Short mmCIF file of C-alpha atoms in Angstrom, two decimals:
data_model
loop_
_atom_site.label_atom_id
_atom_site.label_comp_id
_atom_site.label_asym_id
_atom_site.label_seq_id
_atom_site.Cartn_x
_atom_site.Cartn_y
_atom_site.Cartn_z
CA MET R 1 39.88 -18.08 20.32
CA ILE R 2 36.25 -18.22 21.00
CA GLU R 3 34.06 -17.83 17.91
CA ILE R 4 30.09 -16.70 17.87
CA GLN R 5 28.56 -19.11 16.35
CA SER R 6 24.93 -18.35 16.54
CA THR R 7 23.02 -16.09 15.42
CA LYS R 8 20.58 -15.49 18.42
CA ASN R 9 23.89 -14.55 19.88
CA THR R 10 22.68 -11.53 22.51
CA TYR R 11 25.59 -9.57 20.86
CA VAL R 12 25.34 -9.88 17.33
CA LYS R 13 21.20 -9.42 18.09
CA GLU R 14 23.02 -6.07 19.08
CA LEU R 15 25.07 -5.36 16.06
CA LYS R 16 22.06 -6.26 14.00
CA LYS R 17 19.43 -3.58 15.13
CA LEU R 18 22.89 -1.14 13.90
CA HIS R 19 21.30 -1.55 10.48
CA ARG R 20 18.50 1.05 11.02
CA LYS R 21 18.78 4.27 12.10
CA LYS R 22 16.88 4.19 15.29
CA GLY R 23 19.18 0.89 16.54
CA ARG R 24 22.07 3.63 15.51
CA GLU R 25 20.97 6.23 17.59
CA GLU R 26 20.07 3.96 20.32
CA GLN R 27 23.34 2.66 20.65
CA GLN R 28 25.38 5.80 19.39
CA ARG R 29 27.50 3.64 17.18
CA TYR R 30 27.49 2.14 13.78
CA LEU R 31 29.12 -0.41 11.29
CA LEU R 32 31.74 -0.22 9.09
CA GLU R 33 32.55 -2.46 6.26
CA GLY R 34 35.99 -3.70 4.72
CA PHE R 35 39.39 -3.76 5.17
CA HIS R 36 40.21 -0.10 3.80
CA LEU R 37 37.40 2.09 5.73
CA VAL R 38 37.73 -0.03 9.14
CA GLU R 39 41.89 0.90 8.88
CA GLU R 40 40.82 4.31 7.49
CA ALA R 41 38.64 4.39 11.59
CA LEU R 42 42.08 2.85 12.94
CA ARG R 43 43.71 5.70 11.79
CA SER R 44 41.38 8.89 12.47
CA GLU R 45 40.46 9.89 15.77
CA ALA R 46 36.83 7.81 15.87
CA THR R 47 36.64 5.08 18.79
CA VAL R 48 36.50 2.23 17.05
CA VAL R 49 34.80 -0.22 19.89
CA ASP R 50 35.08 -3.69 18.34
CA ILE R 51 36.72 -5.27 15.30
CA LEU R 52 34.50 -8.47 14.21
CA ILE R 53 36.11 -11.05 11.95
CA SER R 54 35.36 -14.14 10.08
CA PRO R 55 37.27 -17.01 9.10
CA ARG R 56 37.57 -16.15 6.34
CA GLY R 57 39.10 -12.28 7.37
CA ALA R 58 40.80 -14.18 9.96
CA LYS R 59 43.13 -15.59 7.42
CA GLU R 60 43.18 -12.69 4.64
CA TRP R 61 44.50 -10.22 7.44
CA ALA R 62 46.80 -12.52 9.38
CA SER R 63 49.33 -10.55 9.84
CA TRP R 64 47.90 -6.91 9.84
CA ILE R 65 45.52 -8.68 12.58
CA ALA R 66 48.79 -9.76 14.78
CA GLU R 67 49.39 -5.95 14.81
CA GLN R 68 46.50 -4.55 15.92
CA THR R 69 45.84 -3.37 19.95
CA VAL R 70 41.92 -2.77 19.97
CA PRO R 71 39.27 -5.55 20.76
CA MET R 72 38.36 -8.48 18.08
CA THR R 73 35.62 -10.90 18.14
CA TYR R 74 35.81 -13.75 16.43
CA ILE R 75 32.29 -14.28 14.40
CA SER R 76 31.05 -17.61 12.14
CA GLU R 77 30.84 -16.85 8.26
CA GLU R 78 26.87 -17.59 9.51
CA VAL R 79 26.93 -14.77 11.23
CA MET R 80 29.49 -12.49 9.26
CA GLU R 81 26.38 -12.70 6.86
CA ALA R 82 24.17 -12.04 9.64
CA ILE R 83 25.74 -8.74 10.59
CA SER R 84 27.13 -7.39 7.42
CA GLU R 85 25.03 -6.10 4.78
CA GLN R 86 26.89 -6.62 1.41
CA PRO R 87 26.22 -9.80 -0.38
CA THR R 88 29.60 -11.27 0.12
CA PRO R 89 31.55 -9.61 3.07
CA GLN R 90 35.15 -9.16 3.08
CA GLY R 91 35.56 -10.77 6.78
CA ILE R 92 36.02 -7.83 8.48
CA LEU R 93 33.48 -5.03 10.21
CA ALA R 94 34.30 -2.48 12.32
CA VAL R 95 31.65 -1.32 15.62
CA VAL R 96 32.66 2.65 15.68
CA SER R 97 31.43 5.29 17.96
CA PHE R 98 29.25 7.82 16.98
CA PRO R 99 31.77 10.95 17.26
CA LYS R 100 31.40 13.64 20.40
CA PRO R 101 29.41 16.56 19.02
CA LYS R 102 32.09 19.30 18.38
CA LYS R 103 31.17 23.16 17.89
CA MET R 104 31.00 24.16 14.32
CA THR R 105 33.71 26.01 12.82
CA LEU R 106 31.74 28.85 11.24
CA GLN R 107 34.59 29.57 8.66
CA GLY R 108 36.15 28.01 5.75
CA LYS R 109 33.74 26.18 3.15
CA TRP R 110 31.06 24.30 3.61
CA LEU R 111 28.59 22.35 1.34
CA LEU R 112 25.13 22.45 3.47
CA LEU R 113 22.86 19.53 2.28
CA ASP R 114 19.08 20.37 1.87
CA CYS R 115 16.82 17.21 2.09
CA VAL R 116 18.85 15.01 -0.33
CA GLN R 117 17.26 11.89 -0.22
CA ASP R 118 19.80 9.28 -1.98
CA PRO R 119 22.58 8.35 0.50
CA GLY R 120 24.73 7.80 -2.55
CA ASN R 121 24.66 10.99 -3.43
CA VAL R 122 24.84 11.97 0.25
CA GLY R 123 28.27 10.16 0.87
CA THR R 124 29.77 11.13 -2.78
CA MET R 125 29.70 14.88 -1.92
CA ILE R 126 30.98 13.99 1.22
CA ARG R 127 33.48 12.74 -0.56
CA THR R 128 34.05 15.46 -3.10
CA ALA R 129 33.52 18.18 -0.16
CA ASP R 130 36.85 16.47 1.14
CA ALA R 131 38.74 16.71 -2.36
CA ALA R 132 37.72 20.28 -2.79
CA GLY R 133 39.67 20.73 0.40
CA PHE R 134 35.90 22.32 2.03
CA THR R 135 35.93 22.46 5.79
CA GLY R 136 32.83 20.08 6.30
CA VAL R 137 29.62 19.19 5.52
CA PHE R 138 26.24 20.41 7.29
CA LEU R 139 23.35 17.69 6.96
CA GLY R 140 20.16 19.09 7.33
CA GLU R 141 17.10 17.90 8.41
CA GLY R 142 15.43 14.85 5.24
CA THR R 143 18.56 14.47 4.15
CA ALA R 144 19.98 10.87 4.33
CA ASP R 145 21.65 8.96 7.32
CA ILE R 146 25.37 9.40 7.05
CA TYR R 147 25.77 6.16 8.58
CA ASN R 148 23.70 4.44 6.15
CA LEU R 149 25.63 1.59 4.57
CA LYS R 150 25.08 3.27 1.21
CA THR R 151 26.18 6.84 2.71
CA LEU R 152 29.34 4.80 3.75
CA ARG R 153 30.30 2.98 0.37
CA SER R 154 30.16 6.40 -1.61
CA MET R 155 31.41 8.01 1.61
CA GLN R 156 34.82 5.87 1.36
CA GLY R 157 35.63 6.99 4.74
CA SER R 158 35.83 11.42 3.68
CA HIS R 159 33.98 11.65 7.17
CA PHE R 160 36.80 11.33 9.15
CA HIS R 161 38.61 13.72 7.53
CA ILE R 162 36.17 16.78 7.23
CA GLU R 163 34.27 18.48 9.79
CA ILE R 164 29.95 16.38 9.78
CA GLN R 165 27.55 18.27 11.14
CA GLN R 166 23.97 18.41 11.53
CA GLY R 167 20.84 20.20 11.54
CA ASP R 168 18.78 23.04 10.87
CA VAL R 169 19.79 24.70 7.09
CA GLU R 170 18.23 27.94 7.51
CA GLN R 171 19.77 28.39 11.21
CA VAL R 172 23.37 28.03 10.16
CA CYS R 173 22.89 30.28 7.24
CA GLN R 174 21.58 32.78 9.16
CA ALA R 175 24.96 32.17 10.91
CA PHE R 176 27.58 32.00 7.85
CA GLN R 177 25.76 35.28 7.22
CA ALA R 178 26.42 37.00 10.19
CA ALA R 179 29.85 35.81 10.20
CA ALA R 180 30.03 37.58 6.67
CA ILE R 181 30.22 34.32 4.80
CA PRO R 182 28.41 34.25 1.38
CA VAL R 183 25.40 31.70 1.20
CA TYR R 184 24.79 30.44 -2.65
CA GLY R 185 21.61 28.53 -3.54
CA SER R 186 21.89 25.56 -6.29
CA GLU R 187 18.60 26.29 -8.99
CA LEU R 188 17.98 25.04 -11.78
CA ASN R 189 16.63 28.34 -13.04
CA GLU R 190 18.15 30.72 -15.89
CA GLN R 191 16.86 33.09 -13.80
CA ALA R 192 19.92 32.60 -11.55
CA VAL R 193 23.23 33.12 -11.55
CA PRO R 194 25.53 30.97 -13.80
CA TYR R 195 27.90 30.12 -11.37
CA ASN R 196 31.01 30.81 -13.27
CA THR R 197 30.31 34.31 -12.78
CA ILE R 198 30.41 34.41 -9.56
CA LYS R 199 33.93 35.42 -7.30
CA LYS R 200 35.85 32.25 -6.18
CA THR R 201 36.38 33.58 -2.24
CA GLU R 202 38.23 32.11 0.57
CA GLN R 203 34.67 31.26 2.41
CA VAL R 204 31.67 30.53 1.09
CA ALA R 205 28.17 27.95 2.18
CA ILE R 206 27.01 26.42 -1.21
CA ILE R 207 23.34 24.79 -0.73
CA MET R 208 23.06 21.16 -2.16
CA GLY R 209 19.12 20.35 -2.46
CA ASN R 210 16.29 17.75 -2.69
CA GLU R 211 16.81 14.94 -6.31
CA GLY R 212 13.42 15.49 -7.11
CA GLN R 213 12.34 19.31 -5.65
CA GLY R 214 15.95 20.79 -5.33
CA VAL R 215 16.60 23.27 -2.34
CA SER R 216 13.47 24.70 -0.52
CA LYS R 217 12.08 27.74 -1.75
CA ALA R 218 12.11 29.65 1.84
CA LEU R 219 15.91 28.60 1.63
CA LEU R 220 16.30 30.19 -1.93
CA SER R 221 15.12 33.40 -0.78
CA LYS R 222 17.28 33.94 1.80
CA THR R 223 20.54 33.45 0.49
CA ASP R 224 23.19 36.13 -1.07
CA ALA R 225 22.64 34.84 -5.02
CA ASN R 226 21.82 31.26 -6.61
CA LEU R 227 23.51 29.99 -8.76
CA TYR R 228 22.65 28.04 -11.73
CA ILE R 229 24.73 25.19 -14.25
CA PRO R 230 24.13 26.20 -17.28
CA ILE R 231 22.33 23.14 -19.33
CA TYR R 232 23.97 22.90 -23.20
CA GLY R 233 22.27 19.63 -24.17
CA LYS R 234 19.18 18.50 -23.89
CA ALA R 235 18.67 16.79 -20.92
CA GLU R 236 16.73 18.69 -17.72
CA SER R 237 18.73 18.29 -14.91
CA LEU R 238 22.51 17.29 -13.87
CA ASN R 239 22.34 14.46 -11.13
CA VAL R 240 23.15 16.61 -7.49
CA GLY R 241 26.80 14.91 -6.91
CA VAL R 242 28.08 15.91 -9.97
CA ALA R 243 26.46 19.56 -9.85
CA ALA R 244 27.81 19.76 -6.34
CA GLY R 245 31.19 18.41 -7.54
CA ILE R 246 31.33 21.21 -10.48
CA LEU R 247 30.00 24.31 -7.83
CA MET R 248 32.46 23.01 -5.33
CA TYR R 249 35.60 23.09 -7.68
CA HIS R 250 34.59 26.67 -8.83
CA PHE R 251 35.35 27.58 -5.49
CA SER R 252 38.82 25.40 -4.73
CA MET I 1 -9.11 -5.16 -24.07
CA ILE I 2 -7.22 -8.78 -24.01
CA GLU I 3 -4.93 -8.67 -21.06
CA ILE I 4 -2.10 -11.36 -20.55
CA GLN I 5 -2.41 -12.32 -17.17
CA SER I 6 -0.41 -15.56 -17.11
CA THR I 7 3.88 -15.43 -16.32
CA LYS I 8 4.24 -18.61 -19.09
CA ASN I 9 3.07 -16.42 -22.10
CA THR I 10 5.34 -16.79 -24.66
CA TYR I 11 5.24 -13.24 -25.19
CA VAL I 12 6.60 -12.74 -21.40
CA LYS I 13 9.15 -15.36 -21.12
CA GLU I 14 10.58 -13.32 -24.11
CA LEU I 15 10.23 -10.02 -22.27
CA LYS I 16 11.99 -11.21 -19.33
CA LYS I 17 14.74 -12.52 -21.30
CA LEU I 18 15.75 -8.65 -21.79
CA HIS I 19 16.64 -7.93 -18.22
CA ARG I 20 19.99 -9.63 -19.23
CA LYS I 21 22.76 -7.90 -22.09
CA LYS I 22 22.24 -11.44 -23.52
CA GLY I 23 18.91 -11.43 -24.35
CA ARG I 24 19.29 -7.86 -25.47
CA GLU I 25 21.18 -8.70 -28.13
CA GLU I 26 19.28 -11.30 -29.59
CA GLN I 27 16.22 -10.05 -29.86
CA GLN I 28 17.97 -5.86 -30.43
CA ARG I 29 15.56 -4.44 -28.01
CA TYR I 30 15.33 -3.22 -24.56
CA LEU I 31 13.15 -2.39 -21.97
CA LEU I 32 12.66 0.94 -20.41
CA GLU I 33 10.41 1.72 -17.21
CA GLY I 34 8.39 4.70 -16.29
CA PHE I 35 6.00 7.12 -18.01
CA HIS I 36 8.73 9.62 -18.01
CA LEU I 37 11.60 7.84 -20.11
CA VAL I 38 8.07 6.15 -21.93
CA GLU I 39 7.65 9.51 -23.15
CA GLU I 40 11.20 9.86 -24.03
CA ALA I 41 11.19 7.84 -25.92
CA LEU I 42 8.39 8.22 -27.85
CA ARG I 43 9.29 11.78 -28.40
CA SER I 44 12.95 10.42 -30.00
CA GLU I 45 13.77 9.02 -32.87
CA ALA I 46 13.68 5.81 -31.59
CA THR I 47 11.19 2.48 -32.46
CA VAL I 48 8.95 2.15 -29.36
CA VAL I 49 7.40 -1.48 -30.82
CA ASP I 50 5.45 -1.59 -27.73
CA ILE I 51 4.09 -0.37 -24.71
CA LEU I 52 3.37 -2.73 -21.80
CA ILE I 53 0.66 -1.24 -19.45
CA SER I 54 -0.72 -3.00 -15.91
CA PRO I 55 -4.60 -2.03 -14.67
CA ARG I 56 -2.37 0.87 -12.71
CA GLY I 57 -0.85 2.60 -15.03
CA ALA I 58 -4.12 2.02 -17.47
CA LYS I 59 -5.75 4.19 -14.53
CA GLU I 60 -3.00 6.48 -14.29
CA TRP I 61 -2.46 7.98 -17.55
CA ALA I 62 -5.79 7.08 -19.04
CA SER I 63 -6.17 10.58 -20.96
CA TRP I 64 -2.53 9.91 -22.40
CA ILE I 65 -3.36 6.12 -23.61
CA ALA I 66 -6.24 7.42 -25.47
CA GLU I 67 -3.58 9.80 -27.44
CA GLN I 68 -1.25 7.30 -28.36
CA THR I 69 -1.08 5.27 -31.57
CA VAL I 70 2.16 3.08 -31.09
CA PRO I 71 0.91 -0.36 -30.45
CA MET I 72 -0.25 -1.50 -26.74
CA THR I 73 0.00 -4.24 -24.58
CA TYR I 74 -2.42 -4.65 -21.60
CA ILE I 75 -0.58 -7.18 -18.63
CA SER I 76 -2.04 -8.21 -15.26
CA GLU I 77 -0.08 -6.33 -12.63
CA GLU I 78 1.57 -9.84 -11.39
CA VAL I 79 2.91 -10.02 -14.78
CA MET I 80 3.78 -6.53 -14.89
CA GLU I 81 5.68 -7.56 -11.59
CA ALA I 82 7.23 -10.15 -13.52
CA ILE I 83 8.35 -8.24 -16.30
CA SER I 84 9.42 -5.07 -14.19
CA GLU I 85 12.65 -4.67 -12.52
CA GLN I 86 11.84 -2.01 -9.94
CA PRO I 87 10.35 -3.02 -6.92
CA THR I 88 6.83 -1.10 -7.48
CA PRO I 89 6.66 -0.95 -10.47
CA GLN I 90 5.09 2.64 -12.12
CA GLY I 91 2.36 0.38 -14.45
CA ILE I 92 4.32 0.90 -17.61
CA LEU I 93 6.86 0.34 -19.53
CA ALA I 94 7.95 0.13 -22.89
CA VAL I 95 9.69 -2.40 -25.10
CA VAL I 96 12.34 -0.13 -27.37
CA SER I 97 14.09 -1.65 -30.68
CA PHE I 98 18.30 -0.69 -30.82
CA PRO I 99 19.29 2.03 -32.61
CA LYS I 100 20.19 1.65 -36.66
CA PRO I 101 24.12 1.90 -36.42
CA LYS I 102 25.51 5.08 -37.77
CA LYS I 103 28.55 6.09 -38.70
CA MET I 104 30.70 8.31 -35.92
CA THR I 105 30.35 11.78 -35.94
CA LEU I 106 33.99 12.78 -35.95
CA GLN I 107 33.86 16.75 -34.84
CA GLY I 108 32.53 17.82 -31.41
CA LYS I 109 33.21 17.44 -27.67
CA TRP I 110 33.46 13.70 -26.73
CA LEU I 111 34.06 11.37 -23.89
CA LEU I 112 35.16 8.44 -24.17
CA LEU I 113 34.75 5.01 -21.70
CA ASP I 114 37.36 2.92 -20.74
CA CYS I 115 36.27 0.19 -18.73
CA VAL I 116 34.01 1.82 -16.44
CA GLN I 117 32.52 -1.36 -14.86
CA ASP I 118 29.13 0.56 -12.78
CA PRO I 119 26.02 0.88 -14.79
CA GLY I 120 25.51 4.49 -12.43
CA ASN I 121 28.05 5.50 -13.48
CA VAL I 122 27.82 5.21 -16.86
CA GLY I 123 24.36 6.71 -17.26
CA THR I 124 25.44 9.72 -14.85
CA MET I 125 28.34 10.91 -17.25
CA ILE I 126 25.96 10.01 -20.50
CA ARG I 127 23.29 12.34 -18.68
CA THR I 128 26.06 15.22 -18.07
CA ALA I 129 27.66 14.50 -21.45
CA ASP I 130 24.24 15.87 -22.85
CA ALA I 131 23.76 18.42 -20.30
CA ALA I 132 27.67 19.52 -21.01
CA GLY I 133 26.48 19.98 -24.89
CA PHE I 134 28.94 17.20 -25.85
CA THR I 135 28.42 15.34 -29.24
CA GLY I 136 28.29 11.89 -27.79
CA VAL I 137 29.80 9.44 -25.22
CA PHE I 138 31.87 6.77 -27.01
CA LEU I 139 31.91 3.33 -24.71
CA GLY I 140 34.76 0.98 -24.78
CA GLU I 141 35.22 -3.02 -23.96
CA GLY I 142 33.88 -3.87 -20.44
CA THR I 143 31.86 -0.66 -19.82
CA ALA I 144 28.66 -1.18 -18.42
CA ASP I 145 26.33 -2.30 -20.74
CA ILE I 146 24.10 1.10 -22.08
CA TYR I 147 20.51 -1.04 -21.43
CA ASN I 148 21.54 -2.41 -18.18
CA LEU I 149 18.10 -1.11 -16.11
CA LYS I 150 20.18 0.36 -13.81
CA THR I 151 22.28 2.84 -16.64
CA LEU I 152 18.89 3.40 -18.08
CA ARG I 153 18.01 4.74 -14.77
CA SER I 154 20.79 7.14 -13.91
CA MET I 155 20.75 8.22 -17.93
CA GLN I 156 17.54 9.44 -17.92
CA GLY I 157 16.95 9.82 -21.34
CA SER I 158 19.65 11.11 -21.89
CA HIS I 159 20.61 8.56 -25.11
CA PHE I 160 18.28 9.71 -26.79
CA HIS I 161 19.76 13.12 -27.17
CA ILE I 162 23.64 12.53 -27.84
CA GLU I 163 25.17 9.79 -29.58
CA ILE I 164 26.39 6.84 -28.10
CA GLN I 165 28.78 5.21 -30.15
CA GLN I 166 30.93 1.96 -28.87
CA GLY I 167 33.98 -0.19 -29.88
CA ASP I 168 37.96 -0.45 -29.48
CA VAL I 169 38.90 3.23 -27.08
CA GLU I 170 42.24 3.48 -29.04
CA GLN I 171 41.13 2.98 -32.51
CA VAL I 172 38.68 5.68 -31.74
CA CYS I 173 41.68 8.13 -30.46
CA GLN I 174 44.04 7.27 -33.54
CA ALA I 175 40.76 8.71 -35.22
CA PHE I 176 40.09 11.91 -32.92
CA GLN I 177 44.19 12.30 -33.21
CA ALA I 178 44.13 12.02 -37.30
CA ALA I 179 41.10 14.87 -37.37
CA ALA I 180 43.53 17.04 -35.12
CA ILE I 181 41.17 17.24 -32.39
CA PRO I 182 43.03 16.69 -28.92
CA VAL I 183 42.65 13.68 -26.99
CA TYR I 184 43.30 13.90 -23.11
CA GLY I 185 43.23 10.86 -20.83
CA SER I 186 42.26 11.77 -17.00
CA GLU I 187 44.56 10.26 -14.58
CA LEU I 188 44.82 10.55 -10.89
CA ASN I 189 49.21 11.24 -10.68
CA GLU I 190 50.29 15.00 -9.69
CA GLN I 191 52.75 14.57 -12.54
CA ALA I 192 50.15 14.43 -14.85
CA VAL I 193 48.91 18.18 -16.21
CA PRO I 194 46.32 20.13 -13.69
CA TYR I 195 42.84 20.11 -15.83
CA ASN I 196 42.18 24.28 -15.38
CA THR I 197 45.48 25.16 -17.23
CA ILE I 198 44.11 23.47 -20.14
CA LYS I 199 43.10 25.48 -22.84
CA LYS I 200 39.30 24.99 -23.64
CA THR I 201 39.20 24.11 -27.36
CA GLU I 202 35.42 23.63 -29.16
CA GLN I 203 36.54 19.99 -30.02
CA VAL I 204 37.98 17.37 -27.88
CA ALA I 205 38.07 13.75 -26.09
CA ILE I 206 38.28 13.18 -22.87
CA ILE I 207 38.65 9.86 -21.57
CA MET I 208 37.77 8.37 -18.31
CA GLY I 209 38.29 5.22 -16.88
CA ASN I 210 37.52 2.19 -14.49
CA GLU I 211 36.13 3.55 -11.03
CA GLY I 212 39.41 1.16 -9.42
CA GLN I 213 42.19 0.89 -12.18
CA GLY I 214 41.77 4.36 -14.03
CA VAL I 215 42.73 4.77 -17.99
CA SER I 216 44.87 1.81 -18.89
CA LYS I 217 48.71 2.14 -19.08
CA ALA I 218 48.57 1.98 -23.02
CA LEU I 219 45.96 4.23 -23.29
CA LEU I 220 47.78 6.93 -21.12
CA SER I 221 50.74 6.76 -23.27
CA LYS I 222 48.91 7.92 -26.46
CA THR I 223 46.97 10.73 -25.89
CA ASP I 224 48.09 14.22 -26.47
CA ALA I 225 48.17 15.23 -22.26
CA ASN I 226 46.69 13.36 -19.51
CA LEU I 227 44.52 15.82 -16.92
CA TYR I 228 44.26 15.37 -13.17
CA ILE I 229 42.08 16.91 -10.72
CA PRO I 230 43.95 18.63 -7.51
CA ILE I 231 42.86 16.65 -4.40
CA TYR I 232 43.54 19.89 -1.75
CA GLY I 233 41.83 17.28 0.88
CA LYS I 234 42.38 14.21 2.50
CA ALA I 235 40.25 11.90 0.19
CA GLU I 236 42.28 9.52 -2.40
CA SER I 237 40.07 10.30 -5.09
CA LEU I 238 36.77 12.02 -6.74
CA ASN I 239 33.88 9.15 -7.45
CA VAL I 240 34.29 9.26 -11.64
CA GLY I 241 31.23 10.62 -12.11
CA VAL I 242 31.94 13.70 -10.22
CA ALA I 243 35.74 13.64 -11.86
CA ALA I 244 34.11 13.33 -15.80
CA GLY I 245 31.69 16.43 -14.97
CA ILE I 246 34.19 18.81 -13.91
CA LEU I 247 36.19 17.93 -16.36
CA MET I 248 33.42 18.53 -19.22
CA TYR I 249 32.00 21.56 -18.03
CA HIS I 250 35.30 22.98 -17.64
CA PHE I 251 34.96 22.41 -22.23
CA SER I 252 31.66 24.00 -21.79
#
């Protein structure tokens, strides 16, 4: 068994570039940390290019490792610490290819994200969309990257379960409306429609917006209706991930 | 105007101890960062002991500062960076006294937290409880500290709006039940009761549990019923903050 021991190794240098969006886009792949997510990736349709294992990981998952047929690379703890973005790496990392672009399914239930900035919020919303039985999540421009470490951590593998698409939110809204699927914006405005008065439908598209600014005015003007979640206390607003959960479960 | 310029100043050293729970408990006070939260504290019943302002903050909020009647201490940017826990401090910090213990209001709607570990989750749930018009949140032992920087940041001042109590969850459940208020556990178990089949009541206590372990078995055995949120997709579970939001809004 050969173990990479130098953080200056060319392959290691390439992997470290995956910490940044630019590097991920150039190489068309991303890093996935931790045993649970690596297992999820292997069970999914995703292409796992390589699994990186440190001595700690090799010891911890010895019997599991023996059963795998994917390529594996052994690296020293020092190299693992250089590649991992966790304070205390578990000792196992997967290098996963970007999925091939697929035609978007223009039916069912969709969550559309308009400039949601926090990776934790984006990941949580994708996880919730999965739990709520949604068809997919559409990440509009200005939304946090799906392959950011924090997004991946809070998403808990849900990007392997539901459809993820990216692009222009306004265009996709037009496509939903052309397909007679209602598009609802979300708004912190008592003039908007209380969400619980809206009839549940089999097909729906719900737009969630930026943490500070909300959904852009331009988009709100083109929806079928804009929903709001009543605030009964003195809080100014809800966390966007919590709000998305309440709205999605209303349609589940 | 005297400005503290040394990070070795005795007062500065005392303030830095407030980064830790031990220090906060010894001094019975905590730090609150950022203009918005400082304003919320001043508007609330909380006792603001001191406001710390750096040159940046003094410039930014000059007219606001001129109108205040609370004590203020000017500190250099270097001292601000030593006291602040933000990567780029806004230049304003408040030192706030712990509230005086108050008798718990044994009525209305309550959220009870059983060993919720992540400060962000605890803060988000308190913010949501406020939005949902809950009476208060009860932090059981093993739950993240309410005055942790991350809790405070995600709570957005909601601890000034609703009742916060701490102690033994089991005891408080007994007290609710003795007062004929239904106590519901939450559980990731299809044998439990789907939350949307439970009648909304004016008074209710809902228990949320640890991120990994859920609500303790001992507690679940003593509730009036245990609720679960159906999972329609392939996600294993919901984020605890999102789950709490869905359950609380069901009762709002």
